[in-house]
Amino acid sequence: MIARALDKFFNKGGKVSFSNYSPLTGLKGTKRLNLGGLSIFDGGKRLLTNLLQTNMTSLTGPLLFNPDRSVIHPSFDIINMVGGQSWLLGYWSNHSGLSVQPPETLYAKPSNRSSSNQHLRSVVWPGNTTEKPRGWEFSNNGKPLRIGVPVSAGFKEVGIQVNGSNEIHGFSIDVFLAARKLIPYPVPYEFVIFGDGHTKPSYTELVNKVAHNVFDVAVGDISIIANRTKLVDFTQPYIESGLVVVVLIKKLDSSAWVFLRPFTPQLWIVTTVFFVIVGIVVWILEHGWNDEFRGPPKQQLVTIFWFTSSTLFFAHKESMVSSLGRLVLSIWLFVVLIVTSSYTASLSSILTVQQLSSPIQGIDSLILTNERIGFQVGSFAENYMMEELNIPRSRLMALGSPQEYAEKLRAGIVAAIVDERPYIDLLLADNCGFQVVGEEFTKSSWGFAFPRDSQLAIDMSTAILKLSDNGELQKIHDYWLERKTCNPQNLDSEQIQLKSFCGPFLIFGVVCALALLTYFCMILHNFRKHYSDLEDQSLRSGSHAVRRFLLFVDEKEMASKNKLKRKREGSIYKVKPNASRVR
């Protein structure tokens, strides 16, 4: 286009000449720039006119300009180049924007540059992938990642070497491979076996090799603990874990006192106290009304304990006369129903189910013994028990496989095994004679180890979260670690705790308190009414008032009413003669 404009310029007699541009001289602050020495092309306006009058067909189509000096229907080819190869992705024009169709075919149609109408063919990125990169390409100087994988003959579900080759399968490996597929750029790698394949290697040594760049990554059942996070960066955890205690359980011998086993001692004591309380409360509420709760003190005491005992079997013969007594008894019978039903169910379980137990009930009771403790070789459990729990090293025994766990426990060489929960679940799946006692006494998890400040560790963490969100992580877990735990009817039936009956006992206690409060308010009201009508002078003395009140409470209600009636009639009879004399 420029060549055609110059040719036209020279054909019309144009000459190349330059002259100084006076407006540039005299500008303030430009003395050092020497702008006065600049010249301009004298035929510039004619050359510009020739350019704007261009009307030709180029490789991309017609080329000419609008009056506003813009190109008419400009268009460009969009080329995708990777290495020495190129692909046509589409076209761009100011008429249709991005399009896979040539712009010439769209000029006859109305212009449409909406975002929904912008299309190009798929871009091929470096690495011959169509997945959009995050803006940079992973580089390890052209070398694949050296991934250290701990392999042993112990728990094969976690990681196992295939026929002596570098091919490895297992839970941790499958999680890593699944997460790698979600990273938006290629990550070449190679697995490097760490360990002899028989005994479990030291995981602390593996982490140190990552920190010193012997390995680029460590993939396996590596626990994330504080000491290791000081050396390397861990990914997002892909499984929760924690230390637990597993023991060999033994059959309990039958006992003549087995009937006491359903309840804890505290529950037996509280239940007995409430049986006594209900007898006393019912006697107080019924004493003034019911002849069956009256008589000599010895007889009344026997009645109280007999009534209390008979409610246990719903065989009480004493009838309730007062409304408050009936209320208290109905609530108590409901509580007794709950207690006896629970006792019967628990005792039936104890007598019919084989009972197994262990003197070790958790990590606390294990520490107090002098028995030996097994742990998995290479695990952080060893240092934790020595440094945090102050267990002597002489009590610890390193074991390498679930078969060795079972062998040492059954032989009594170790009293318990302390290991992480995933390993113990695999052990219990094949061994019915063992049981986890107590709760997890540490909280930890597994992750992949990367050098400090590794961008790949962040991307791998994001990929693990995606696996968790879409359920793929759980599927991998179920495939490798989900086992039907051996769970025969051999677990010790737990005793019923006092807290299980706090609700019924509390309700009954409140009802008893309200009933007694109501009863004494009624008695006090009747006492005042009775002696205020008689204007008894002896009540002015405190001791006489208390004695008279106790006698009034002990007096049967109907007798008290009849006595009050007779005294009132006698006082009226005495007043009438005086009244007649007044007349």
Coordinates of C-alpha atoms in Angstrom, one line a residue:
M1 CA 0.0 0.0 0.0
I2 CA 2.8 2.4 0.8
A3 CA 4.7 1.4 -2.3
R4 CA 1.7 2.2 -4.5
A5 CA 1.3 5.6 -2.7
L6 CA 5.0 6.5 -3.3
D7 CA 4.8 5.4 -7.0
K8 CA 1.8 7.7 -7.5
F9 CA 3.6 10.5 -5.7
F10 CA 6.7 10.3 -8.0
N11 CA 4.6 9.8 -11.2
K12 CA 2.9 13.2 -10.5
G13 CA 6.3 14.9 -10.3
G14 CA 6.8 14.8 -6.6
K15 CA 10.3 15.3 -5.2
V16 CA 11.9 14.3 -2.0
S17 CA 12.8 17.5 0.0
F18 CA 12.9 18.5 3.6
S19 CA 12.6 21.8 5.4
N20 CA 12.9 23.0 9.0
Y21 CA 9.7 23.0 11.1
S22 CA 9.6 26.5 12.7
P23 CA 7.0 25.7 15.5
L24 CA 9.5 23.5 17.2
T25 CA 12.1 26.3 17.7
G26 CA 11.7 28.5 20.7
L27 CA 9.9 26.0 22.9
K28 CA 10.7 26.5 26.5
G29 CA 13.0 23.9 28.1
T30 CA 14.0 22.4 24.8
K31 CA 17.4 24.0 24.3
R32 CA 19.3 20.8 25.0
L33 CA 17.1 18.8 22.7
N34 CA 18.0 20.9 19.6
L35 CA 14.5 20.5 18.1
G36 CA 15.3 23.2 15.6
G37 CA 17.6 20.8 13.8
L38 CA 14.6 18.5 12.9
S39 CA 13.2 18.6 9.4
I40 CA 9.8 17.5 7.9
F41 CA 9.0 16.0 4.5
D42 CA 7.6 18.6 2.2
G43 CA 5.5 16.2 0.2
G44 CA 3.9 14.7 3.3
K45 CA 0.4 15.9 2.7
R46 CA 0.4 14.6 -0.9
L47 CA 1.7 11.2 0.2
L48 CA -1.0 11.0 3.0
T49 CA -3.7 11.8 0.4
N50 CA -2.4 9.0 -1.9
L51 CA -2.5 6.6 1.0
L52 CA -6.1 7.5 1.9
Q53 CA -7.1 7.1 -1.8
T54 CA -5.8 3.5 -1.8
N55 CA -8.3 1.1 -3.4
M56 CA -6.8 -2.4 -3.9
T57 CA -7.3 -6.1 -3.1
S58 CA -4.7 -7.5 -0.7
L59 CA -4.2 -11.0 0.7
T60 CA -6.9 -10.4 3.3
G61 CA -9.4 -8.8 0.9
P62 CA -10.3 -5.3 -0.3
L63 CA -8.3 -2.5 1.2
L64 CA -9.6 1.1 1.3
F65 CA -10.3 3.8 3.8
N66 CA -13.4 5.6 5.1
P67 CA -13.6 9.5 5.1
D68 CA -12.6 9.3 8.8
R69 CA -9.4 7.6 7.7
S70 CA -10.4 4.2 9.2
V71 CA -10.0 1.0 7.1
I72 CA -13.2 -0.3 5.5
H73 CA -14.0 -3.9 6.8
P74 CA -10.7 -4.6 8.4
S75 CA -10.2 -8.3 9.2
F76 CA -7.4 -10.6 10.4
D77 CA -6.7 -14.3 10.5
I78 CA -6.1 -15.7 14.0
I79 CA -3.3 -18.2 14.0
N80 CA -2.4 -20.7 16.7
M81 CA 1.3 -21.6 16.7
V82 CA 3.0 -24.2 18.9
G83 CA 6.6 -24.9 18.1
G84 CA 6.8 -25.3 14.3
Q85 CA 3.1 -26.1 13.8
S86 CA 0.2 -23.6 13.2
W87 CA -3.5 -23.9 13.1
L88 CA -6.2 -21.4 11.9
L89 CA -8.5 -20.7 14.8
G90 CA -10.8 -18.2 13.1
Y91 CA -11.1 -14.6 12.0
W92 CA -11.6 -11.1 13.4
S93 CA -13.3 -8.2 11.8
N94 CA -14.9 -5.0 13.0
H95 CA -18.2 -6.2 11.5
S96 CA -18.7 -9.5 13.2
G97 CA -15.9 -9.7 15.8
L98 CA -14.5 -13.2 16.4
S99 CA -15.8 -15.8 14.0
V100 CA -14.9 -19.2 12.5
Q101 CA -16.4 -18.0 9.2
P102 CA -14.6 -15.7 6.7
P103 CA -15.6 -12.1 7.2
E104 CA -16.5 -11.7 3.5
T105 CA -19.4 -14.2 4.0
L106 CA -20.8 -12.1 6.9
Y107 CA -20.8 -8.6 5.4
A108 CA -24.2 -9.1 3.8
K109 CA -25.7 -9.8 7.2
P110 CA -26.4 -7.3 9.9
S111 CA -23.5 -6.7 12.3
N112 CA -23.6 -8.8 15.4
R113 CA -20.8 -8.5 17.9
S114 CA -22.6 -9.8 21.0
S115 CA -20.5 -12.0 23.4
S116 CA -22.7 -15.0 22.6
N117 CA -21.8 -14.7 18.9
Q118 CA -18.0 -14.7 19.4
H119 CA -16.5 -18.1 18.5
L120 CA -13.1 -19.6 17.8
R121 CA -11.8 -23.1 17.3
S122 CA -10.2 -24.8 20.3
V123 CA -6.7 -23.5 21.2
V124 CA -3.9 -26.0 21.4
W125 CA -1.6 -25.0 24.3
P126 CA 2.1 -26.0 24.8
G127 CA 2.2 -29.7 25.7
N128 CA -0.4 -30.4 23.0
T129 CA -3.3 -30.0 25.4
T130 CA -6.6 -28.2 24.9
E131 CA -7.0 -27.5 28.7
K132 CA -6.5 -23.8 29.4
P133 CA -3.3 -23.2 31.4
R134 CA -3.1 -21.0 34.5
G135 CA -0.6 -18.7 32.8
W136 CA 2.6 -20.6 33.4
E137 CA 4.1 -24.0 32.6
F138 CA 5.5 -26.2 35.3
S139 CA 9.2 -26.6 34.9
N140 CA 11.7 -28.8 36.6
N141 CA 14.6 -28.1 34.2
G142 CA 13.1 -30.6 31.8
K143 CA 13.2 -33.5 34.3
P144 CA 10.3 -35.4 35.7
L145 CA 9.5 -35.1 39.4
R146 CA 11.3 -37.6 41.6
I147 CA 8.5 -38.8 43.9
G148 CA 9.7 -40.8 46.9
V149 CA 7.2 -43.5 47.9
P150 CA 7.6 -45.4 51.2
V151 CA 6.9 -49.1 50.5
S152 CA 6.9 -52.0 52.9
A153 CA 5.3 -55.5 53.3
G154 CA 3.1 -54.3 56.1
F155 CA -0.2 -52.6 55.2
K156 CA -0.5 -53.3 51.4
E157 CA -3.7 -51.3 51.0
V158 CA -1.7 -48.0 51.6
G159 CA 1.1 -48.7 49.1
I160 CA 2.5 -51.8 47.5
Q161 CA 5.2 -52.4 44.9
V162 CA 4.2 -54.6 41.9
N163 CA 6.5 -57.5 41.1
G164 CA 9.7 -55.6 42.0
S165 CA 9.1 -52.8 39.4
N166 CA 8.6 -49.1 40.0
E167 CA 4.8 -49.6 39.5
I168 CA 3.1 -48.9 42.8
H169 CA -0.6 -49.2 43.8
G170 CA -2.4 -48.2 46.9
F171 CA -4.7 -45.7 48.5
S172 CA -2.1 -42.8 48.7
I173 CA -0.9 -43.4 45.2
D174 CA -4.4 -43.4 43.7
V175 CA -5.2 -40.1 45.5
F176 CA -2.1 -38.5 44.1
L177 CA -2.8 -39.7 40.6
A178 CA -6.4 -38.5 40.7
A179 CA -5.3 -35.1 42.0
R180 CA -2.6 -34.8 39.4
K181 CA -5.3 -35.1 36.6
L182 CA -7.0 -32.0 38.0
I183 CA -3.9 -29.8 37.9
P184 CA -4.2 -27.5 34.9
Y185 CA -0.8 -28.2 33.4
P186 CA 1.3 -31.3 32.7
V187 CA 3.3 -32.6 35.6
P188 CA 5.8 -35.3 34.4
Y189 CA 6.9 -37.6 37.3
E190 CA 8.6 -40.9 38.2
F191 CA 8.1 -42.9 41.3
V192 CA 11.2 -43.8 43.3
I193 CA 10.9 -46.6 45.9
F194 CA 12.0 -45.5 49.4
G195 CA 12.9 -48.5 51.6
D196 CA 13.8 -52.1 51.1
G197 CA 10.2 -53.1 50.4
H198 CA 10.0 -55.4 53.5
T199 CA 10.4 -53.3 56.7
K200 CA 8.7 -49.9 57.0
P201 CA 11.2 -47.1 56.4
S202 CA 11.6 -44.0 58.6
Y203 CA 9.1 -41.3 57.5
T204 CA 11.2 -38.6 59.3
E205 CA 14.1 -39.5 57.0
L206 CA 11.8 -39.4 54.0
V207 CA 10.7 -35.9 54.9
N208 CA 14.3 -34.8 55.4
K209 CA 15.1 -36.1 51.9
V210 CA 12.4 -33.8 50.5
A211 CA 13.7 -30.9 52.5
H212 CA 17.2 -31.5 51.0
N213 CA 15.9 -31.9 47.5
V214 CA 16.8 -35.5 47.2
F215 CA 13.2 -36.1 46.3
D216 CA 10.9 -33.5 44.8
V217 CA 7.8 -34.9 46.4
A218 CA 7.0 -37.5 49.0
V219 CA 3.7 -39.4 48.4
G220 CA 2.4 -41.9 51.0
D221 CA 0.8 -42.3 54.4
I222 CA 2.8 -39.5 55.8
S223 CA 1.4 -38.0 59.0
I224 CA 1.3 -34.2 59.3
I225 CA 2.9 -33.3 62.6
A226 CA 4.5 -30.2 63.9
N227 CA 8.1 -31.2 63.6
R228 CA 7.7 -32.1 59.9
T229 CA 5.9 -28.9 59.0
K230 CA 9.1 -27.0 60.0
L231 CA 11.0 -28.8 57.2
V232 CA 8.5 -29.1 54.3
D233 CA 5.1 -27.9 53.1
F234 CA 2.2 -30.4 53.2
T235 CA -0.8 -30.5 51.0
Q236 CA -4.4 -30.4 52.2
P237 CA -5.0 -33.6 54.2
Y238 CA -6.6 -36.3 52.2
I239 CA -7.6 -38.5 55.3
E240 CA -8.1 -37.9 59.0
S241 CA -6.2 -40.0 61.4
G242 CA -5.2 -40.2 65.1
L243 CA -3.6 -42.6 67.6
V244 CA -5.7 -45.2 69.3
V245 CA -5.1 -48.1 71.6
V246 CA -6.0 -51.7 70.6
V247 CA -5.9 -54.6 73.0
L248 CA -6.7 -58.3 73.2
I249 CA -10.0 -58.9 74.9
K250 CA -10.7 -61.8 77.1
K251 CA -13.9 -63.5 78.2
L252 CA -15.3 -62.5 81.6
D253 CA -15.9 -65.2 84.2
S254 CA -19.5 -65.6 85.5
S255 CA -20.1 -64.2 89.0
A256 CA -22.7 -64.6 91.7
W257 CA -23.1 -60.8 91.7
V258 CA -23.8 -60.5 88.0
F259 CA -27.2 -59.1 88.8
L260 CA -25.5 -55.9 90.0
R261 CA -23.6 -55.3 86.8
P262 CA -26.3 -53.5 84.7
F263 CA -26.1 -50.4 86.9
T264 CA -23.1 -48.4 88.1
P265 CA -22.6 -48.1 91.9
Q266 CA -23.7 -44.4 91.7
L267 CA -26.9 -45.3 90.0
W268 CA -27.7 -48.1 92.6
I269 CA -27.2 -45.6 95.4
V270 CA -29.3 -42.9 93.9
T271 CA -32.1 -45.3 93.0
T272 CA -32.1 -46.7 96.6
V273 CA -32.3 -43.1 98.0
F274 CA -35.3 -42.3 95.8
F275 CA -37.1 -45.4 96.9
V276 CA -36.7 -44.2 100.5
I277 CA -37.8 -40.7 99.5
V278 CA -41.0 -41.8 97.8
G279 CA -42.0 -43.8 100.9
I280 CA -41.5 -40.8 103.2
V281 CA -43.3 -38.4 100.9
V282 CA -46.3 -40.7 100.4
W283 CA -46.5 -41.3 104.2
I284 CA -46.5 -37.5 104.9
L285 CA -49.2 -36.9 102.3
E286 CA -51.4 -39.8 103.3
H287 CA -50.9 -39.8 107.1
G288 CA -53.6 -37.4 107.9
W289 CA -56.2 -39.1 105.6
N290 CA -55.4 -42.7 105.2
D291 CA -55.9 -45.3 108.0
E292 CA -53.4 -47.6 106.3
F293 CA -50.6 -45.1 107.0
R294 CA -51.5 -44.6 110.7
G295 CA -50.9 -46.6 113.9
P296 CA -47.9 -47.2 116.2
P297 CA -44.5 -45.8 115.0
K298 CA -43.1 -49.3 114.4
Q299 CA -46.1 -50.2 112.2
Q300 CA -45.9 -47.0 110.2
L301 CA -42.1 -47.6 109.6
V302 CA -42.8 -51.1 108.3
T303 CA -45.6 -49.7 106.2
I304 CA -43.3 -47.2 104.6
F305 CA -40.6 -49.7 103.6
W306 CA -43.2 -52.3 102.5
F307 CA -45.0 -49.7 100.3
T308 CA -41.7 -48.6 98.8
S309 CA -40.6 -52.1 98.0
S310 CA -43.9 -53.2 96.5
T311 CA -43.9 -50.3 94.0
L312 CA -40.9 -51.9 92.4
F313 CA -43.2 -54.7 91.2
F314 CA -46.4 -52.6 91.0
A315 CA -47.8 -54.8 93.8
H316 CA -48.6 -52.1 96.4
K317 CA -52.0 -52.8 98.2
E318 CA -52.3 -49.5 100.0
S319 CA -54.8 -47.2 98.3
M320 CA -54.2 -43.5 97.9
V321 CA -56.7 -41.1 99.4
S322 CA -55.3 -37.7 98.9
S323 CA -54.9 -36.1 95.4
L324 CA -51.3 -35.2 96.1
G325 CA -50.4 -38.7 97.1
R326 CA -52.0 -40.1 93.9
L327 CA -50.0 -37.5 91.8
V328 CA -46.7 -38.5 93.4
L329 CA -47.4 -42.2 93.1
S330 CA -48.3 -42.0 89.4
I331 CA -45.1 -40.1 88.6
W332 CA -43.0 -42.6 90.6
L333 CA -44.5 -45.6 88.9
F334 CA -43.6 -44.1 85.6
V335 CA -40.0 -43.7 86.8
V336 CA -39.9 -47.3 88.1
L337 CA -41.2 -48.5 84.8
I338 CA -38.2 -46.9 83.0
V339 CA -35.7 -48.1 85.5
T340 CA -36.9 -51.7 85.6
S341 CA -37.2 -51.9 81.8
S342 CA -33.6 -50.7 81.4
Y343 CA -32.3 -53.0 84.1
T344 CA -34.1 -56.0 82.5
A345 CA -32.8 -55.3 79.0
S346 CA -29.2 -54.8 80.3
L347 CA -29.2 -57.9 82.5
S348 CA -30.6 -60.0 79.6
S349 CA -27.7 -58.8 77.4
I350 CA -25.2 -59.6 80.0
L351 CA -26.5 -63.1 80.6
T352 CA -27.0 -64.0 76.9
V353 CA -24.1 -62.3 75.1
Q354 CA -20.6 -63.5 75.6
Q355 CA -18.8 -60.8 77.7
L356 CA -15.3 -59.8 76.8
S357 CA -13.2 -57.3 78.7
S358 CA -9.6 -56.0 79.2
P359 CA -7.9 -54.4 82.2
I360 CA -6.7 -51.6 79.9
Q361 CA -9.5 -49.1 79.2
G362 CA -7.5 -46.4 77.3
I363 CA -4.2 -44.6 77.1
D364 CA -4.4 -43.4 80.7
S365 CA -4.7 -46.9 82.2
L366 CA -2.0 -48.1 79.7
I367 CA 0.5 -45.6 81.0
L368 CA -0.1 -46.6 84.6
T369 CA 0.9 -50.2 83.8
N370 CA 4.4 -51.6 83.3
E371 CA 3.3 -53.7 80.3
R372 CA 5.1 -53.4 76.9
I373 CA 3.5 -51.4 74.1
G374 CA 3.8 -52.2 70.4
F375 CA 3.9 -49.5 67.7
Q376 CA 4.5 -49.5 63.9
V377 CA 8.1 -49.1 63.0
G378 CA 8.8 -45.7 61.4
S379 CA 5.7 -44.1 62.9
F380 CA 5.7 -40.9 64.8
A381 CA 3.9 -42.8 67.6
E382 CA 7.3 -43.8 69.1
N383 CA 8.5 -40.3 69.7
Y384 CA 5.1 -39.1 70.8
M385 CA 4.9 -41.7 73.5
M386 CA 8.4 -41.1 74.7
E387 CA 8.3 -37.3 74.6
E388 CA 4.7 -36.4 75.3
L389 CA 3.5 -39.3 77.5
N390 CA 6.9 -40.0 79.2
I391 CA 6.8 -43.7 78.5
P392 CA 10.3 -45.3 78.8
R393 CA 11.8 -46.6 75.6
S394 CA 12.3 -50.0 77.2
R395 CA 8.5 -50.5 77.3
L396 CA 8.2 -49.9 73.5
M397 CA 8.4 -52.6 70.8
A398 CA 8.6 -51.8 67.1
L399 CA 6.4 -54.0 64.9
G400 CA 6.2 -54.1 61.2
S401 CA 3.0 -55.7 60.0
P402 CA -0.6 -56.5 61.1
Q403 CA 0.3 -60.2 61.3
E404 CA 3.1 -59.3 63.8
Y405 CA 0.5 -57.1 65.7
A406 CA -1.8 -60.1 66.1
E407 CA 1.0 -62.5 67.0
K408 CA 2.5 -60.4 69.8
L409 CA -0.9 -59.5 71.3
R410 CA -2.1 -63.1 71.4
A411 CA 1.2 -64.3 72.9
G412 CA 1.0 -61.6 75.6
I413 CA 4.4 -60.1 74.6
V414 CA 2.8 -56.7 74.3
A415 CA -0.3 -55.6 76.2
A416 CA -1.5 -53.1 73.6
I417 CA -0.8 -51.6 70.2
V418 CA -0.7 -47.9 69.7
D419 CA -1.1 -46.9 66.0
E420 CA -3.1 -44.6 63.7
R421 CA -6.7 -45.3 63.2
P422 CA -6.6 -46.3 59.5
Y423 CA -4.1 -49.1 60.2
I424 CA -6.1 -50.3 63.2
D425 CA -9.3 -50.5 61.2
L426 CA -7.5 -52.8 58.7
L427 CA -6.2 -54.9 61.6
L428 CA -9.7 -55.3 63.1
A429 CA -11.2 -56.2 59.8
D430 CA -9.4 -59.6 59.9
N431 CA -9.0 -60.1 63.7
C432 CA -12.1 -60.6 65.9
G433 CA -10.2 -61.0 69.2
F434 CA -9.0 -57.4 69.4
Q435 CA -10.8 -54.2 70.4
V436 CA -10.1 -50.4 70.4
V437 CA -10.4 -49.1 74.0
G438 CA -10.8 -45.5 74.9
E439 CA -10.9 -42.6 72.4
E440 CA -8.4 -41.2 69.9
F441 CA -5.9 -39.3 72.1
T442 CA -4.3 -37.4 69.2
K443 CA -5.7 -35.8 66.1
S444 CA -3.6 -35.9 62.9
S445 CA -4.0 -36.5 59.2
W446 CA -2.1 -37.6 56.1
G447 CA -0.7 -35.4 53.3
F448 CA 1.9 -35.2 50.6
A449 CA 5.2 -33.5 51.4
F450 CA 6.7 -30.8 49.1
P451 CA 9.7 -28.5 49.5
R452 CA 9.0 -25.2 51.2
D453 CA 7.2 -22.5 49.2
S454 CA 6.3 -25.0 46.4
Q455 CA 3.6 -23.7 44.1
L456 CA 2.8 -27.3 43.1
A457 CA 1.9 -28.0 46.8
I458 CA -0.8 -25.3 46.6
D459 CA -2.2 -26.6 43.3
M460 CA -2.2 -30.2 44.6
S461 CA -4.1 -29.0 47.7
T462 CA -6.7 -27.4 45.5
A463 CA -7.0 -30.6 43.5
I464 CA -7.5 -32.7 46.7
L465 CA -10.3 -30.3 47.7
K466 CA -11.9 -30.8 44.4
L467 CA -11.7 -34.6 44.8
S468 CA -13.4 -34.3 48.2
D469 CA -16.1 -32.1 46.8
N470 CA -17.0 -34.4 43.9
G471 CA -16.9 -37.5 46.0
E472 CA -14.0 -39.1 44.2
L473 CA -11.8 -39.1 47.3
Q474 CA -14.4 -41.0 49.2
K475 CA -14.6 -43.6 46.4
I476 CA -10.9 -44.1 46.5
H477 CA -11.0 -44.5 50.3
D478 CA -13.8 -47.0 50.1
Y479 CA -12.0 -49.1 47.5
W480 CA -8.8 -49.5 49.5
L481 CA -9.6 -49.0 53.1
E482 CA -13.3 -49.8 53.6
R483 CA -13.5 -53.2 55.2
K484 CA -16.4 -54.9 57.0
T485 CA -15.0 -54.8 60.6
C486 CA -15.2 -58.1 62.4
N487 CA -17.9 -57.4 64.9
P488 CA -19.3 -60.5 66.6
Q489 CA -21.4 -60.3 69.7
N490 CA -18.4 -60.1 72.0
L491 CA -18.3 -56.6 73.3
D492 CA -18.7 -55.9 76.9
S493 CA -22.2 -54.4 77.6
E494 CA -21.7 -51.0 79.0
Q495 CA -23.2 -50.3 82.4
I496 CA -26.1 -47.9 82.6
Q497 CA -24.8 -44.6 83.9
L498 CA -26.5 -42.3 86.3
K499 CA -26.8 -39.5 83.7
S500 CA -29.1 -41.8 81.7
F501 CA -31.8 -41.3 84.4
C502 CA -31.2 -37.7 85.4
G503 CA -34.3 -36.6 83.6
P504 CA -36.8 -38.9 85.2
F505 CA -35.3 -38.5 88.7
L506 CA -35.3 -34.7 88.3
I507 CA -38.9 -34.6 87.2
F508 CA -39.9 -36.8 90.2
G509 CA -37.9 -34.7 92.6
V510 CA -39.6 -31.5 91.4
V511 CA -43.1 -33.1 91.7
C512 CA -42.3 -34.3 95.3
A513 CA -41.1 -30.9 96.3
L514 CA -44.2 -29.2 94.9
A515 CA -46.5 -31.7 96.5
L516 CA -44.9 -31.3 99.9
L517 CA -44.9 -27.5 99.6
T518 CA -48.6 -27.6 98.7
Y519 CA -49.4 -30.0 101.6
F520 CA -47.7 -28.0 104.3
C521 CA -49.3 -24.7 103.0
M522 CA -52.7 -26.4 103.4
I523 CA -51.8 -27.8 106.9
L524 CA -50.6 -24.4 108.0
H525 CA -53.7 -22.7 106.7
N526 CA -56.0 -25.2 108.5
F527 CA -53.9 -24.9 111.7
R528 CA -54.3 -21.1 111.8
K529 CA -58.0 -21.3 111.0
H530 CA -58.6 -23.9 113.7
Y531 CA -56.9 -22.1 116.6
S532 CA -57.8 -18.6 115.5
D533 CA -61.5 -19.6 115.9
L534 CA -60.8 -21.0 119.4
E535 CA -58.6 -18.1 120.5
D536 CA -56.4 -20.5 122.4
Q537 CA -54.2 -18.5 124.8
S538 CA -51.7 -21.3 125.0
L539 CA -50.5 -20.6 121.5
R540 CA -48.8 -17.4 122.6
S541 CA -45.9 -19.5 123.8
G542 CA -43.5 -20.7 121.0
S543 CA -42.9 -24.1 122.4
H544 CA -46.6 -24.7 123.0
A545 CA -47.3 -23.6 119.4
V546 CA -44.8 -26.0 117.9
R547 CA -46.1 -28.9 120.0
R548 CA -49.7 -28.0 119.2
F549 CA -48.8 -27.8 115.5
L550 CA -47.1 -31.3 115.5
L551 CA -50.1 -32.7 117.3
F552 CA -52.4 -31.1 114.7
V553 CA -50.4 -32.6 111.8
D554 CA -50.5 -36.0 113.4
E555 CA -54.2 -35.8 114.0
K556 CA -56.4 -37.4 111.4
E557 CA -58.1 -34.8 109.2
M558 CA -61.8 -35.9 109.9
A559 CA -61.2 -36.1 113.6
S560 CA -59.7 -32.6 113.6
K561 CA -62.7 -31.3 111.7
N562 CA -65.1 -32.9 114.2
K563 CA -63.2 -31.6 117.1
L564 CA -63.3 -28.1 115.7
K565 CA -67.0 -28.4 115.1
R566 CA -67.7 -29.4 118.7
K567 CA -65.7 -26.6 120.1
R568 CA -67.4 -24.1 118.0
E569 CA -70.8 -25.4 119.1
G570 CA -69.8 -25.2 122.7
S571 CA -68.6 -21.6 122.4
I572 CA -71.9 -20.6 120.7
Y573 CA -73.9 -22.3 123.5
K574 CA -72.0 -20.2 126.1
V575 CA -72.6 -17.0 124.3
K576 CA -76.4 -17.3 123.9
P577 CA -77.5 -16.9 127.6
N578 CA -75.6 -13.6 127.7
A579 CA -77.4 -12.4 124.6
S580 CA -80.8 -13.2 126.1
R581 CA -79.9 -11.3 129.3
V582 CA -79.2 -8.2 127.1
R583 CA -82.6 -8.4 125.7

